[in-house]
Amino acid sequence: MEKIRSVFGDKERYMKLRTALRQEFETRLNWDVWREKMNRILKENVLKWTHFLKEGGYSDEFVSIFFTQDQTGTWVDSPTETRNDRLHDYMRRYNHGIIDAALEEYRRDHQN
């Protein structure tokens, strides 16, 4: 508590902290930066991820929601603009009430 008082009690120190924290937010600690880093990681590891999914028993149909094959048959990152549509189509096709049942179970388990 004393540490907090000392920072807030010293205007110059507080302003330096505020500036440093804003810089951390702008460069590291926000969702846009996270998304960009995750997209870069995924793009750098497309082949590894497709093998991981396929070895885990996922179908080409499911894998193609996130990755597509180019003319040479190499898996590449799929266009993000259409990814949500492909995912929703897949869920509509294969849901069969599973998601609704899981949500209902969650609601029952977490009632106040």
Coordinates of N, CA and C in Angstrom, one line a residue:
M1 N 0.8 -1.2 0.0 CA 0.0 0.0 0.0 C 0.9 1.3 0.0
E2 N 2.0 1.2 0.7 CA 2.9 2.4 0.8 C 3.5 2.7 -0.6
K3 N 3.8 1.6 -1.3 CA 4.3 1.8 -2.6 C 3.4 2.5 -3.5
I4 N 2.1 2.1 -3.5 CA 1.1 2.8 -4.3 C 1.0 4.3 -3.9
R5 N 0.9 4.5 -2.6 CA 0.9 6.0 -2.1 C 2.0 6.8 -2.6
S6 N 3.2 6.1 -2.6 CA 4.4 6.9 -3.0 C 4.4 7.2 -4.5
V7 N 3.8 6.3 -5.3 CA 3.8 6.6 -6.7 C 2.7 7.7 -7.0
F8 N 1.5 7.5 -6.4 CA 0.5 8.5 -6.7 C 0.7 9.8 -6.0
G9 N 1.6 9.8 -5.0 CA 1.9 11.1 -4.3 C 2.9 11.9 -4.9
D10 N 3.7 11.3 -5.8 CA 4.8 12.0 -6.6 C 4.3 12.2 -8.0
K11 N 3.9 13.4 -8.4 CA 3.3 13.6 -9.7 C 4.2 13.3 -10.8
E12 N 5.5 13.6 -10.7 CA 6.5 13.3 -11.8 C 6.7 11.8 -11.9
R13 N 6.7 11.1 -10.8 CA 6.9 9.7 -10.9 C 5.6 9.0 -11.5
Y14 N 4.5 9.5 -11.1 CA 3.2 9.0 -11.6 C 3.1 9.2 -13.1
M15 N 3.5 10.4 -13.6 CA 3.5 10.7 -15.0 C 4.4 9.8 -15.8
K16 N 5.6 9.5 -15.3 CA 6.5 8.6 -15.9 C 6.0 7.2 -16.0
L17 N 5.4 6.7 -14.9 CA 4.7 5.4 -14.8 C 3.6 5.3 -15.8
R18 N 2.8 6.4 -15.9 CA 1.7 6.4 -16.8 C 2.1 6.3 -18.2
T19 N 3.2 7.1 -18.6 CA 3.7 7.1 -19.9 C 4.3 5.7 -20.3
A20 N 5.0 5.1 -19.3 CA 5.6 3.7 -19.6 C 4.5 2.7 -19.7
L21 N 3.4 2.8 -18.9 CA 2.4 1.8 -19.0 C 1.6 2.0 -20.4
R22 N 1.4 3.2 -20.8 CA 0.7 3.4 -22.1 C 1.6 2.8 -23.2
Q23 N 2.9 3.0 -23.1 CA 3.8 2.5 -24.1 C 3.7 0.9 -24.2
E24 N 3.6 0.3 -23.0 CA 3.5 -1.1 -22.9 C 2.2 -1.6 -23.6
F25 N 1.1 -0.8 -23.3 CA -0.2 -1.2 -23.9 C -0.1 -1.0 -25.4
E26 N 0.5 0.1 -25.9 CA 0.5 0.3 -27.4 C 1.4 -0.7 -28.1
T27 N 2.4 -1.2 -27.5 CA 3.4 -2.1 -28.2 C 3.3 -3.6 -27.8
R28 N 2.6 -3.9 -26.7 CA 2.7 -5.3 -26.3 C 1.4 -5.8 -25.7
L29 N 0.7 -5.1 -24.9 CA -0.4 -5.6 -24.1 C -1.8 -5.2 -24.6
N30 N -2.1 -5.5 -25.8 CA -3.4 -5.3 -26.3 C -3.8 -6.4 -27.3
W31 N -5.1 -6.5 -27.6 CA -5.6 -7.6 -28.4 C -5.1 -7.5 -29.9
D32 N -4.9 -6.2 -30.4 CA -4.5 -6.1 -31.8 C -3.0 -6.7 -31.9
V33 N -2.2 -6.4 -30.9 CA -0.8 -6.9 -31.0 C -0.9 -8.4 -30.8
W34 N -1.7 -8.9 -29.9 CA -1.8 -10.4 -29.7 C -2.2 -11.0 -31.0
R35 N -3.3 -10.5 -31.7 CA -3.8 -11.0 -32.9 C -2.7 -11.1 -34.0
E36 N -2.0 -10.0 -34.1 CA -0.9 -9.9 -35.1 C 0.2 -11.0 -34.8
K37 N 0.5 -11.1 -33.6 CA 1.5 -12.1 -33.2 C 1.0 -13.5 -33.5
M38 N -0.2 -13.8 -33.1 CA -0.8 -15.1 -33.3 C -0.9 -15.4 -34.8
N39 N -1.3 -14.5 -35.6 CA -1.3 -14.7 -37.1 C 0.0 -15.0 -37.6
R40 N 1.1 -14.3 -37.2 CA 2.4 -14.5 -37.6 C 2.9 -15.9 -37.2
I41 N 2.6 -16.3 -36.0 CA 3.0 -17.6 -35.5 C 2.3 -18.7 -36.4
L42 N 1.0 -18.5 -36.6 CA 0.2 -19.5 -37.4 C 0.8 -19.6 -38.8
K43 N 1.1 -18.5 -39.4 CA 1.6 -18.5 -40.8 C 2.9 -19.1 -40.9
E44 N 3.8 -18.9 -39.8 CA 5.1 -19.5 -39.8 C 5.0 -21.0 -39.6
N45 N 3.9 -21.5 -39.0 CA 3.8 -22.9 -38.6 C 2.7 -23.6 -39.2
V46 N 2.2 -23.2 -40.4 CA 1.1 -23.8 -41.1 C 1.2 -25.3 -41.2
L47 N 2.4 -25.7 -41.7 CA 2.6 -27.2 -42.0 C 2.5 -27.9 -40.7
K48 N 3.1 -27.4 -39.7 CA 3.1 -28.1 -38.4 C 1.7 -28.2 -37.8
W49 N 0.9 -27.1 -37.9 CA -0.5 -27.1 -37.4 C -1.3 -28.1 -38.2
T50 N -1.2 -28.1 -39.5 CA -2.0 -29.0 -40.3 C -1.7 -30.5 -39.9
H51 N -0.4 -30.8 -39.8 CA -0.1 -32.2 -39.4 C -0.6 -32.5 -38.0
F52 N -0.5 -31.5 -37.1 CA -1.0 -31.7 -35.7 C -2.5 -32.0 -35.8
L53 N -3.3 -31.2 -36.5 CA -4.7 -31.5 -36.6 C -5.0 -32.8 -37.2
K54 N -4.4 -33.1 -38.3 CA -4.6 -34.3 -39.0 C -4.2 -35.6 -38.2
E55 N -3.1 -35.5 -37.5 CA -2.7 -36.6 -36.6 C -3.7 -36.7 -35.5
G56 N -4.3 -35.6 -35.1 CA -5.3 -35.7 -34.0 C -6.6 -36.2 -34.5
G57 N -6.7 -36.6 -35.7 CA -8.0 -37.2 -36.2 C -8.9 -36.2 -36.9
Y58 N -8.5 -35.0 -37.1 CA -9.4 -34.0 -37.7 C -9.4 -34.2 -39.3
S59 N -10.5 -34.1 -39.9 CA -10.7 -34.3 -41.3 C -10.1 -33.2 -42.1
D60 N -9.8 -33.5 -43.4 CA -9.4 -32.4 -44.3 C -10.4 -31.3 -44.4
E61 N -11.7 -31.7 -44.3 CA -12.8 -30.7 -44.3 C -12.6 -29.7 -43.1
F62 N -12.4 -30.2 -41.9 CA -12.2 -29.4 -40.7 C -10.9 -28.5 -40.9
V63 N -9.8 -29.2 -41.3 CA -8.6 -28.4 -41.4 C -8.7 -27.3 -42.4
S64 N -9.5 -27.5 -43.5 CA -9.6 -26.5 -44.5 C -10.4 -25.3 -44.1
I65 N -11.0 -25.3 -42.9 CA -11.6 -24.1 -42.3 C -10.5 -23.1 -42.1
F66 N -9.4 -23.6 -41.6 CA -8.3 -22.7 -41.1 C -7.1 -22.6 -42.1
F67 N -6.9 -23.7 -42.9 CA -5.9 -23.7 -43.9 C -6.4 -24.3 -45.2
T68 N -5.8 -23.8 -46.3 CA -6.2 -24.3 -47.6 C -5.0 -24.9 -48.3
Q69 N -5.2 -25.7 -49.4 CA -4.1 -26.2 -50.1 C -4.0 -25.3 -51.4
D70 N -2.7 -25.0 -51.7 CA -2.5 -24.2 -52.9 C -2.4 -25.2 -54.1
Q71 N -2.0 -24.6 -55.3 CA -2.0 -25.4 -56.5 C -1.0 -26.6 -56.4
T72 N 0.0 -26.5 -55.6 CA 1.0 -27.6 -55.4 C 0.6 -28.6 -54.3
G73 N -0.6 -28.3 -53.7 CA -1.0 -29.2 -52.6 C -0.4 -28.9 -51.2
T74 N 0.3 -27.8 -51.2 CA 0.9 -27.3 -49.9 C -0.1 -26.6 -49.1
W75 N -0.2 -26.9 -47.8 CA -1.1 -26.2 -46.9 C -0.6 -24.8 -46.7
V76 N -1.5 -23.8 -46.8 CA -1.2 -22.4 -46.5 C -2.4 -21.9 -45.7
D77 N -2.1 -20.7 -45.0 CA -3.1 -20.1 -44.2 C -4.3 -19.7 -45.1
S78 N -5.5 -20.0 -44.6 CA -6.7 -19.6 -45.4 C -7.1 -18.2 -45.2
P79 N -7.8 -17.6 -46.1 CA -8.2 -16.2 -46.0 C -9.0 -16.0 -44.7
T80 N -8.6 -15.0 -43.9 CA -9.4 -14.8 -42.6 C -10.7 -14.2 -42.9
E81 N -10.9 -13.5 -44.1 CA -12.2 -12.9 -44.3 C -13.3 -13.9 -44.4
T82 N -13.0 -15.1 -44.8 CA -14.1 -16.1 -45.0 C -14.0 -17.2 -44.0
R83 N -13.0 -17.1 -43.0 CA -12.9 -18.2 -42.1 C -14.1 -18.4 -41.2
N84 N -14.7 -17.3 -40.7 CA -15.8 -17.4 -39.8 C -17.0 -18.0 -40.5
D85 N -17.2 -17.7 -41.8 CA -18.3 -18.3 -42.6 C -18.1 -19.8 -42.7
R86 N -16.8 -20.2 -43.0 CA -16.5 -21.6 -43.1 C -16.7 -22.4 -41.8
L87 N -16.3 -21.7 -40.7 CA -16.5 -22.3 -39.4 C -18.0 -22.5 -39.0
H88 N -18.8 -21.4 -39.3 CA -20.2 -21.5 -39.0 C -20.9 -22.6 -39.9
D89 N -20.5 -22.6 -41.2 CA -21.1 -23.7 -42.0 C -20.8 -25.1 -41.5
Y90 N -19.5 -25.3 -41.1 CA -19.1 -26.6 -40.5 C -19.9 -26.9 -39.2
M91 N -20.1 -25.9 -38.4 CA -20.8 -26.1 -37.1 C -22.3 -26.4 -37.4
R92 N -22.9 -25.7 -38.4 CA -24.3 -26.0 -38.8 C -24.4 -27.4 -39.3
R93 N -23.5 -27.8 -40.1 CA -23.6 -29.2 -40.7 C -23.4 -30.3 -39.7
Y94 N -22.6 -30.1 -38.7 CA -22.2 -31.2 -37.8 C -22.6 -31.0 -36.3
N95 N -23.3 -29.9 -36.0 CA -23.6 -29.6 -34.6 C -24.5 -30.7 -34.0
H96 N -25.7 -31.0 -34.6 CA -26.6 -32.0 -34.1 C -26.9 -31.8 -32.6
G97 N -27.0 -30.5 -32.2 CA -27.4 -30.3 -30.8 C -26.3 -30.4 -29.8
I98 N -25.1 -30.7 -30.2 CA -24.0 -30.9 -29.3 C -23.7 -29.6 -28.6
I99 N -23.6 -28.5 -29.3 CA -23.2 -27.3 -28.7 C -24.3 -26.8 -27.8
D100 N -25.5 -26.9 -28.2 CA -26.7 -26.5 -27.3 C -26.7 -27.3 -26.1
A101 N -26.4 -28.6 -26.2 CA -26.4 -29.5 -25.0 C -25.3 -29.1 -24.0
A102 N -24.1 -28.8 -24.6 CA -23.0 -28.3 -23.8 C -23.3 -27.0 -23.1
L103 N -23.9 -26.1 -23.8 CA -24.2 -24.8 -23.2 C -25.3 -25.0 -22.0
E104 N -26.2 -25.9 -22.3 CA -27.2 -26.1 -21.3 C -26.6 -26.8 -20.0
E105 N -25.7 -27.7 -20.2 CA -25.0 -28.3 -19.1 C -24.2 -27.3 -18.3
Y106 N -23.5 -26.4 -19.1 CA -22.7 -25.3 -18.4 C -23.7 -24.4 -17.6
R107 N -24.8 -24.0 -18.2 CA -25.7 -23.2 -17.4 C -26.2 -23.9 -16.2
R108 N -26.5 -25.2 -16.2 CA -27.0 -25.9 -15.1 C -25.9 -25.9 -14.0
D109 N -24.7 -26.2 -14.4 CA -23.6 -26.3 -13.5 C -23.2 -25.0 -12.8
H110 N -23.5 -23.9 -13.5 CA -23.1 -22.6 -13.0 C -24.2 -21.6 -12.6
Q111 N -25.3 -22.2 -12.3 CA -26.4 -21.4 -11.8 C -26.1 -20.8 -10.5
N112 N -26.5 -19.6 -10.2 CA -26.2 -18.9 -8.9 C -27.2 -19.3 -7.9

